[in-house]
Amino acid sequence: MRTQVVIVGGGPSGLLLGQLLHKAGIEAIVLERKSRAYVLGRIRAGVLERGLVGLMGEAGVDARMKAEGFVHDGTLIGYDNDMFRVDFTQHTDATVMVYGQTEVTRDLYDARDKTGGDTRFEVDNVVIHDADTDAPFVTYDQDGTHHRIDCDFVAGCDGFHGVSRQTIPASVRREYEKVYPFGWLGVLSETPPVNDELIYANSDRGFALCSMRNTNLSRYYIQCDAGDDAGNWSDDAFWDELRRRIPPSAAEALATGPALEKSIAPLRSFVTEPMRWGRLFLCGDAAHIVPPTGAKGLNTAASDVHYLNQGLRQFYADNDTHGIDIYSEKALARVWKTERFSWWFSNLMHHYPGQSEFDKKMQLAELALLRDSPEAQAAMALNYVGLPY
């Protein structure tokens, strides 16, 4: 069969691109390796930048987000048993939305169902062919049958371990990576959040983050050894360690309960260049990974989707290739700025193995600068709410 765009990957970035293209009258087929239930069962970040909030509106899928999401106009930074607040609206006149990635994905699936969009789950052996020509096609297996889809373009939204990036020859790709020597132990609990805004904490015992999904579902993280195992942590041990790392006022207010989910996430930074090869375009984790400190993973994928959507719409409306020709350059310019912010915030808030007393003093000095300097807070707020597209 034939379609205009094949989207490899049925996560939020692929679904968002598919919905935006549908709004423009561009046909797309989405191929997903896992089942729909599996995709919806993944626990991911929940802070949406202003740009992604705007794209949800453009895609016509923001009604439930507006009704159930939480608008945050600031965040709290804890260190040395004290806390200060960075006010987003004061410095940027913008906010972020706390709304789980799972909910974003569910809204996009529901919208795709209503429009009759073609989404194919549990596909195997996906191969992208002739991406460097004007006649690419994608093959895959499903239910024992081999399929082929001819198309104009392929959008690789299939994550770090997907086939899209590997389709670009190694001789063409240049990859940059930093692996951090620690992970995050995360717990999801059916408890009210300790605060109505996120708390990022730097303590002598390591980093901690107090986040949320809704008024009775909280998400907490503590820095742990990279080789640790979530099974080594009882619920009580986790709560005790979290209390030691957050400011006393927050520790006293913390409500605890059984962990609904407990896992360890590694931290790394990764970028591949270019993000386009012929008629194949990489989006999201297929092209870049950020540590979760600044909540930029899904948001950076959304900016890729924005640029690619613009380029494809320009191509189909006016037969103009300028947008797709500059896609990689424009996307990477923003990706690297996002990588910088995530790297900076990670370095500021975590304790590194072998960290010297001088290094600790430098962290404390930068935290004090952030606390006392409106200019430093403005720079952080601008990056946190999301750089403009």
C-alpha angles and dihedrals in degrees: 000000000000136000136164099244130017112204112201107205130041099214124113097285094051092044093047091051090048092051094047091049090049089055088056093048094252116140120228137173118208120212118197125184095205133051122271090247091054093051091049091048095061113109110220143154124309109198113102122197121226090257094057091045088054092049090052087056092047089051091050095240103108102095098096092038090056091047099044106021124095120235111218121195097181147009137220127239118200127197138144091015091301136097137210132183131235109208111212098190093048092056103030108013086233138104140201129233123230104214124137121254088230089060091048089053093047092051091050093049091049091051091048090051091053093051093046092242116178109245119167119198133197095023119164137201096022110187126182111213133196094357089157091061135067091255110057122169137183127218128195143157125242129171091350094307126113115226136191128197120190114205147162097239141008122216112202105211095148102114135243095309096044129109098249101080092041089055089069106083115254088234089062099043126080115193131198123193142173120185115202118222095233142046139214121253105208130195128190113202136178093236134112113267115264089233137012089239131047118271120210112192134193111193137164087257095053141268127327134181129198110200137154147210100200141334092294103026119075133185119205132180137189129188112252139172114290091238096046124122125224088224089067090067123076117201091252092051091052095049092046092052093046091053090053092054104046125070114279094249090057093043090056092051096046115122113203135198144150116315112250089191132007125184144145121238121197119225125228144143119226136169131174124198133240107030092198132058114176106304095345117098125189120218131184123336091002086073107023145013127199129191108257095242094102097033091239105135101091092029093056090048087054092055089053089051090051094054094043093047090052092049095048093046089051090050096050096040099045106009084243116148097189095100095050092041092059096036097104094045094048095043094048093049089062094037093059092050089051091048089052093053093047091047092048095048092046092051091048098051107034134073115230126212108262093015109167126226087250090056091051091050090052090053091050091047092052091047089051090050090051090049095049105033121078088195093056091047091049091054092049093046092050091054095042097053088044135267112264117263 
